[in-house]
Coordinates of C-alpha atoms in Angstrom, one line a residue:
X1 CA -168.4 57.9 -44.9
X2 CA -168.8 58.9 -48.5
X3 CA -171.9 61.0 -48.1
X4 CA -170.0 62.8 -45.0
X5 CA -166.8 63.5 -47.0
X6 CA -169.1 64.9 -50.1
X7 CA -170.9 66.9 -48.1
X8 CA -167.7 68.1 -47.3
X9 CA -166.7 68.7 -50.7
X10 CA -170.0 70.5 -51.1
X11 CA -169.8 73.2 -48.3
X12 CA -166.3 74.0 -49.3
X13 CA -167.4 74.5 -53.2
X14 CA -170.1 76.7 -51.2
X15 CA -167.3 78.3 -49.3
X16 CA -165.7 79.3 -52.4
X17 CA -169.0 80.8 -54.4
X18 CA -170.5 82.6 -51.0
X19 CA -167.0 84.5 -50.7
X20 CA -166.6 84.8 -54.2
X21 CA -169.9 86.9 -54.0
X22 CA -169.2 88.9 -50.4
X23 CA -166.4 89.8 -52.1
X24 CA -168.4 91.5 -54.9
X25 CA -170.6 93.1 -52.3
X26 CA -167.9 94.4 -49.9
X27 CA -166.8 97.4 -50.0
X28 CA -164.1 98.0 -47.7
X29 CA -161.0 96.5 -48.4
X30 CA -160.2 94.7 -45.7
X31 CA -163.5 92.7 -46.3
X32 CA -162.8 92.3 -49.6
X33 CA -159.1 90.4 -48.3
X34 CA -161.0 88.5 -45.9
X35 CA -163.3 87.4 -48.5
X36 CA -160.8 86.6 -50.8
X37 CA -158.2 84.6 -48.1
X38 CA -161.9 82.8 -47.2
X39 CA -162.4 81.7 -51.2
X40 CA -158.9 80.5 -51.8
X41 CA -158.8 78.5 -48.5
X42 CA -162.2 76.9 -50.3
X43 CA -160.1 76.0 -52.8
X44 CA -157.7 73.9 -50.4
X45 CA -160.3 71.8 -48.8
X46 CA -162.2 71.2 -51.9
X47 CA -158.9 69.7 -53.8
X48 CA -158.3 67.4 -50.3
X49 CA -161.7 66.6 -50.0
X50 CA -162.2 65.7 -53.9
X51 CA -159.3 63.1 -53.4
X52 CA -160.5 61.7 -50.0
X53 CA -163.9 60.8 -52.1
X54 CA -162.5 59.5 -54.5
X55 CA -160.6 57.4 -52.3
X56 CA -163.5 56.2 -50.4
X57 CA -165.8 55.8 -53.3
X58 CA -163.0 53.1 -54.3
X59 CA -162.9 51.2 -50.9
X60 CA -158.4 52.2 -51.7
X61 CA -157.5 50.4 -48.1
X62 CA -154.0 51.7 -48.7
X63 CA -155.2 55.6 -49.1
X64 CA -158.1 55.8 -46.0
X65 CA -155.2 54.8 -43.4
X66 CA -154.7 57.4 -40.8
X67 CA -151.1 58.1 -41.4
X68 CA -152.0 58.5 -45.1
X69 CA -154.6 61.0 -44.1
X70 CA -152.6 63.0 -41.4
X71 CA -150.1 63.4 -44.2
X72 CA -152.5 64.9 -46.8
X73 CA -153.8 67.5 -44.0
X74 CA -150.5 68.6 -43.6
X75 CA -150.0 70.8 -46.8
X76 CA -154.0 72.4 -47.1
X77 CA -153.5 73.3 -43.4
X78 CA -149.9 74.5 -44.1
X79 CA -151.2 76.4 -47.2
X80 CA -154.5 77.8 -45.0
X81 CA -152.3 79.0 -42.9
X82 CA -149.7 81.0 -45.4
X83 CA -152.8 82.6 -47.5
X84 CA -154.2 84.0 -43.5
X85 CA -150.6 85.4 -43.2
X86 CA -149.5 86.6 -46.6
X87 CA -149.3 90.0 -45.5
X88 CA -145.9 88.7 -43.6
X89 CA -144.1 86.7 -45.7
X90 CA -145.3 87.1 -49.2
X91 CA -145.3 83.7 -50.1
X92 CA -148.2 83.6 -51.6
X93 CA -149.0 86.7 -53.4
X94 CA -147.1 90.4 -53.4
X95 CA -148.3 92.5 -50.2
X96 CA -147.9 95.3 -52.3
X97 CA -150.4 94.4 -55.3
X98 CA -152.9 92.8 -52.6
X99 CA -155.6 95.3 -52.9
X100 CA -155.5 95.0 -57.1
X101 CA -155.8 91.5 -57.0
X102 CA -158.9 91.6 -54.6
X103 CA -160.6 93.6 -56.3
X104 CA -160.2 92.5 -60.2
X105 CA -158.7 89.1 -59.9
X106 CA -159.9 85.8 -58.5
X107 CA -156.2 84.4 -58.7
X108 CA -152.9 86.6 -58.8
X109 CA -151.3 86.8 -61.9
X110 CA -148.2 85.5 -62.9
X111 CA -146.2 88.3 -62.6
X112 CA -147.7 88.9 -58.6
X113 CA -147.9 85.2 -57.7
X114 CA -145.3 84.0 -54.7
X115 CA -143.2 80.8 -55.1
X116 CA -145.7 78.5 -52.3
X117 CA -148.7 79.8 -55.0
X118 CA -147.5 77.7 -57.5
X119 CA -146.3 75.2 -55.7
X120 CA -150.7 74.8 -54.2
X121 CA -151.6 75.5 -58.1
X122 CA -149.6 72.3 -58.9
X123 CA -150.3 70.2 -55.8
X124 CA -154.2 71.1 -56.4
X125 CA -154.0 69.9 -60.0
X126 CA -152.3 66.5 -59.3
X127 CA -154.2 65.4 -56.2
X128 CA -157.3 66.9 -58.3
X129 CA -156.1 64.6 -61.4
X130 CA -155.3 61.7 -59.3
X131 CA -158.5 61.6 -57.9
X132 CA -160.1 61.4 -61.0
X133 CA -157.3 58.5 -62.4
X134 CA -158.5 56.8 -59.2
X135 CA -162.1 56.9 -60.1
X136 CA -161.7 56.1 -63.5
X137 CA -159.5 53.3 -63.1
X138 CA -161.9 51.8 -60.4
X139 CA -165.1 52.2 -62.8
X140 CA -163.2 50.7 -66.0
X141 CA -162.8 47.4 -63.1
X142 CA -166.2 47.3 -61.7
X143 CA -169.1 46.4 -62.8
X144 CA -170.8 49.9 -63.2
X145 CA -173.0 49.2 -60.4
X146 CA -171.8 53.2 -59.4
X147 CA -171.1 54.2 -63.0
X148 CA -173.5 57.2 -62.8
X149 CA -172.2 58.6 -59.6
X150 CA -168.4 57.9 -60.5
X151 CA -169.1 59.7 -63.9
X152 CA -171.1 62.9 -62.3
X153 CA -167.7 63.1 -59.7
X154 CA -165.1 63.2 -62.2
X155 CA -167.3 65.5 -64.7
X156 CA -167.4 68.3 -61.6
X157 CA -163.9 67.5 -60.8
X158 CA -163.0 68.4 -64.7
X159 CA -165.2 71.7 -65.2
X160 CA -163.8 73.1 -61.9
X161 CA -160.0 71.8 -63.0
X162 CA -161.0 73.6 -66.2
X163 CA -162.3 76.7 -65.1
X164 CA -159.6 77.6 -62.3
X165 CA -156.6 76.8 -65.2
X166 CA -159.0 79.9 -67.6
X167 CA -158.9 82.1 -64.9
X168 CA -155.3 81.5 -63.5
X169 CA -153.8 82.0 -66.9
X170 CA -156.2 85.3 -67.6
X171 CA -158.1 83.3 -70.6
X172 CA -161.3 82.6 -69.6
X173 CA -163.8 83.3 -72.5
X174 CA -166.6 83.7 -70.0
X175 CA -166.0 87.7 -69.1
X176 CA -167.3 89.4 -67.2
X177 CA -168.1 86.1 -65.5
X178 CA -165.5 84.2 -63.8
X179 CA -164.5 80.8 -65.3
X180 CA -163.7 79.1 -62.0
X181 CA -167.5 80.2 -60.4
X182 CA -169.1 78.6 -63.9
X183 CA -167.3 75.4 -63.6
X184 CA -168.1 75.4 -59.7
X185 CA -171.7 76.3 -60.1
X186 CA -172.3 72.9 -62.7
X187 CA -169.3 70.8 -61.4
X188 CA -171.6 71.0 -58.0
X189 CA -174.8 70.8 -59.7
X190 CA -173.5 67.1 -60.9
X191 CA -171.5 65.9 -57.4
X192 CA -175.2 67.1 -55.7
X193 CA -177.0 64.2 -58.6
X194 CA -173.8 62.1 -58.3
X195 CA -174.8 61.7 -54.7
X196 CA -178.1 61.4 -54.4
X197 CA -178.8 58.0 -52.8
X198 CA -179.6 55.4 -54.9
X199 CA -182.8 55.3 -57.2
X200 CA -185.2 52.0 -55.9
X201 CA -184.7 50.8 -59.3
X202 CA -180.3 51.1 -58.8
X203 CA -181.0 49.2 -55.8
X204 CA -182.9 46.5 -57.6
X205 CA -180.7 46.2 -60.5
X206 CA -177.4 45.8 -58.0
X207 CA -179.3 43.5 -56.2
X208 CA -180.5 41.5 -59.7
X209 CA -177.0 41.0 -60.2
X210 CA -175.9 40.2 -57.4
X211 CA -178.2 37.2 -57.4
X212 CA -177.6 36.0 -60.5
X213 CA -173.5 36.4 -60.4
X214 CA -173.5 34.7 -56.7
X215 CA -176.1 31.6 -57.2
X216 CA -175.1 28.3 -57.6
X217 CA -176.5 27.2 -60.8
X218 CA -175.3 28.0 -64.7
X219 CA -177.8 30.6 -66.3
X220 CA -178.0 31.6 -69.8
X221 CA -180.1 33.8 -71.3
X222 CA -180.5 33.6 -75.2
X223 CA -182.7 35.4 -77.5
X224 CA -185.3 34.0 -80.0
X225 CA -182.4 33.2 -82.9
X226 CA -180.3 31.0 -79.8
X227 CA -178.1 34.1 -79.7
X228 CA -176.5 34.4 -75.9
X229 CA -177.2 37.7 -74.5
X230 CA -176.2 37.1 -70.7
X231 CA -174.5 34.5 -69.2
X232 CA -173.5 34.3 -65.5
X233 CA -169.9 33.3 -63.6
X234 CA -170.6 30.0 -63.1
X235 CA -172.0 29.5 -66.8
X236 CA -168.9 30.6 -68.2
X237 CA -167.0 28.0 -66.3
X238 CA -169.4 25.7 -68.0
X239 CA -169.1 26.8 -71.2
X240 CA -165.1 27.5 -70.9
X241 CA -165.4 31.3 -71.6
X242 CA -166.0 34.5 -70.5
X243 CA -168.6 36.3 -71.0
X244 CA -167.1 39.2 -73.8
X245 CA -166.3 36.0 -75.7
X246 CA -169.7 34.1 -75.4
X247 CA -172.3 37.0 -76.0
X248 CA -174.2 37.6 -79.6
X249 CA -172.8 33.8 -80.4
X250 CA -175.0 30.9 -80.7
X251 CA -175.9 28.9 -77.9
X252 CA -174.9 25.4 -79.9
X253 CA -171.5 26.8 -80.6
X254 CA -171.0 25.9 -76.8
X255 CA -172.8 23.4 -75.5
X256 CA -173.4 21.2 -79.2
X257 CA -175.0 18.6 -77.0
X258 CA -177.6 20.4 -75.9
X259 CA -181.2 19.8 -77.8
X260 CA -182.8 23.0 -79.6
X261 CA -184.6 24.9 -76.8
X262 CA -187.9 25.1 -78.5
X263 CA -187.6 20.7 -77.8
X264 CA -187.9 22.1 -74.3
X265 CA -191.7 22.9 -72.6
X266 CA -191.8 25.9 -70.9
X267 CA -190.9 25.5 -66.6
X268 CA -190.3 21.4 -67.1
X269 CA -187.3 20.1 -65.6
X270 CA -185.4 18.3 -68.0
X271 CA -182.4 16.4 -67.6
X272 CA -178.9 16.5 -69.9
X273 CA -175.4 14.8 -70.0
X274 CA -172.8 17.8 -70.7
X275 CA -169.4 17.8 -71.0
X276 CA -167.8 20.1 -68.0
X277 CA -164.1 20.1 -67.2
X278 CA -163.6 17.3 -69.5
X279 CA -166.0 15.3 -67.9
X280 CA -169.7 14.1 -68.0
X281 CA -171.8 16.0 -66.0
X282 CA -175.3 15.9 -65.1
X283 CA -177.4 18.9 -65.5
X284 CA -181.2 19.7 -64.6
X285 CA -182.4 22.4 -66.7
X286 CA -185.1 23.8 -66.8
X287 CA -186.2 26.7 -69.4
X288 CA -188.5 29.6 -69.0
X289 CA -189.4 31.3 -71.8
X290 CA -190.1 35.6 -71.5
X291 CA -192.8 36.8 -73.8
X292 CA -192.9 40.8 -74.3
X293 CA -196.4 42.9 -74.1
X294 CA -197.9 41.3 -77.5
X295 CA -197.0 37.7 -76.3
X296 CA -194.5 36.9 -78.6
X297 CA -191.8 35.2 -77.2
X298 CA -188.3 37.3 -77.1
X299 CA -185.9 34.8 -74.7
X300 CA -185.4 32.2 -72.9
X301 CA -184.2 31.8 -69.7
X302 CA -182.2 28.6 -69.1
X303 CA -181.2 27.8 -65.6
X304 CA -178.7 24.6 -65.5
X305 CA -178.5 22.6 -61.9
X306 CA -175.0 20.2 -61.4
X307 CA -176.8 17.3 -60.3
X308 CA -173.8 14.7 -61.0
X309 CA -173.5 13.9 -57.3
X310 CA -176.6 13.6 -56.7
X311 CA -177.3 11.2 -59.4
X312 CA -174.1 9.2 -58.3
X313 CA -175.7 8.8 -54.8
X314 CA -178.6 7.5 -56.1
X315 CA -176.5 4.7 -58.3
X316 CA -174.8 3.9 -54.9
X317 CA -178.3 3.4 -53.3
X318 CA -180.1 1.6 -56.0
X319 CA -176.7 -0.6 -56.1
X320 CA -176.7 -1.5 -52.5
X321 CA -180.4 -2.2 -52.5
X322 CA -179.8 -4.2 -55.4
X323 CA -177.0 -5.9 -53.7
X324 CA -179.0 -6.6 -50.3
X325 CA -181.7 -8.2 -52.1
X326 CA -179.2 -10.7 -53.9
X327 CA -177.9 -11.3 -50.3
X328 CA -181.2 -12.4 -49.0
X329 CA -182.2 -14.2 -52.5
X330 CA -179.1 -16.4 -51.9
X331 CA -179.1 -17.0 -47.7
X332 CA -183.2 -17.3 -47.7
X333 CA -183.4 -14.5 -45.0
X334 CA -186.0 -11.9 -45.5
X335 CA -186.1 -8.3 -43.8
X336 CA -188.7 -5.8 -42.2
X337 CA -189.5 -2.7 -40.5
X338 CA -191.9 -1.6 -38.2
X339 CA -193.0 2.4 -38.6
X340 CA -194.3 3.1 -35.1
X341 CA -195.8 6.4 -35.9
X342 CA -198.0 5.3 -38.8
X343 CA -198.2 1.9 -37.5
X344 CA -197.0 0.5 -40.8
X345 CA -194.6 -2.3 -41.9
X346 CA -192.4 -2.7 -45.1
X347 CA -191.1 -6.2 -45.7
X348 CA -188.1 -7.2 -48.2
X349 CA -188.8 -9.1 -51.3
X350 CA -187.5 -12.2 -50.0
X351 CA -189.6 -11.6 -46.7
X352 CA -192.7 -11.8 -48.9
X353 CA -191.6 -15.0 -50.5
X354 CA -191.0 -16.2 -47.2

């Protein structure tokens, strides 16, 4: 759905530059109005359809429900239809100054400008603005999976915001050329790369983290000084902090009980008594170290296991054997089992004695 509603967004950019240019060719007038009603309808969808990607690049549940939508197709088709009829009502430009503005000006100017004009000017500019708020709100949350294609939106949706206010207030420093086509022409450029579906590499770095941020076990990753450079969700519970508080400090600052790294060989398991929710817990861990091209070592990786139940079961069992034993010690009754399959027999202690 996002690719469908920027490719929307793209052909009505395209709308806008192709009759920007017929425009220039035409030389009949009533072309040249055609052309121009064609460009600033362009405009309509591309303000409607900028907000609609926005709202979908965000997953907003509240924004993509149909009654939401119906009512944000209500003004551009309202507006599409009072720039096709101008000539009757006037709303949007003077009648009278019609063929001046088509052939010098991209927007009417202020003094030729109907009251429903401004009022599209100003609805253009806040759904365009809230669009971008949307995207930029969303990006400063995530976890910049999408930063590159969130940044490429809002940069188009700024240079066209930018070029259309030049050339509605008569400022643009870009004559002969028109601000608005400029801003278009690179704002596009940068949705068109925005777009593009995502690089192998994306794909395996969303995928990386969505490994590492999901899996059950603690992982830290430290440099060669002990400094922490990456710790996962389930770390930080370990360690009681998140992960803007925990990176560039030293590993020991956090978990004191834990013996230097170096103490560890490289892919042994290991196991640890640490402290976790004001408890003892036991951990597996088990260290790989990462060399770079030359060999020399430049982190470790440590991957920390919960095995406290575990390790609790296996008291129980050891206990009850230990127990059962006793039992047969004391009652001079002896035990054993029969493996049909590979025909072999395991006796009790005090079976043996027996």
């Amino acid at each position: 759905n996002t690719g469908k509603i920027g490719v929307v967004l793209l052909l009505a950019c395209a709308v806008i530059t192709f009759a920007y240019s017929m425009r220039g060719l035409s030389t009949d007038l009533t072309a040249k109005v055609f052309w121009y009603k064609i460009s600033l309808v362009g405009f309509v969808l591309s303000t409607n359809s900028f907000y609609s990607l926005a709202l979908q690049y965000t997953r907003s549940e509240s924004g993509l429900r149909p009654r939401t939508l119906l009512l944000m197709s209500v003004f551009p088709l309202l507006t599409a239809v009072l720039i096709l009829t101008n000539e009757l009502h006037g709303w949007m430009w003077n009648p009278a100054s019609t063929s001046l503005i088509v052939k010098e000006m991209l927007f009417p100017s202020i003094r030729e400008a109907g009251i429903w004009y401004w009022i599209f000017i100003a609805y253009s500019f806040f759904i365009m603005g809230l669009g971008c708020f949307t995207l930029i709100r969303w990006l400063s949350q995530s976890r910049g999976f999408y930063s590159r294609q969130v940044l490429g939106v809002v940069v188009a949706a700024i240079l066209a915001l930018l070029g259309a206010a030049l050339d509605i207030f008569q400022i643009s420093p870009f004559q002969p050329f028109v601000a608005t086509a400029v801003g278009l022409a690179i704002g596009t450029i940068s949705v068109t790369y925005a777009l593009i579906p995502l690089r192998r590499h994306d794909v395996l770095a969303i995928s990386r983290g969505a490994i590492l941020n999901n899996i059950e076990e603690c992982i830290i990753v430290i440099d060669d000084d002990g400094q922490i450079v990456f710790i996962n969700p389930l770390a930080e519970k370990l360690v009681g902090n998140s992960k803007s508080l925990v990176v560039g400090k030293p590993l020991k600052q956090f978990l004191p009980t834990l013996k230097p790294i170096a103490t560890y060989a490289t892919d042994q398991n290991r196991e640890a008594i640490i402290q976790f929710k004001n408890k003892p817990h036991t951990f597996n861990i088990r260290v790989s170290s990462i060399a770079d091209w030359s060999g020399k070592i430049i982190c470790h990786v440590i991957v920390l296991h919960d095995i406290t139940e575990y390790k609790r079961a296996e008291e129980r069992l050891l206990s009850s054997e230990s127990n059962l034993a006793e039992a047969q010690r004391i009652s001079h009754l002896g035990s054993w089992e029969w493996d049909l399959t590979n025909n072999r027999i395991s006796c009790s202690e005090e079976m043996f004695r027996i």
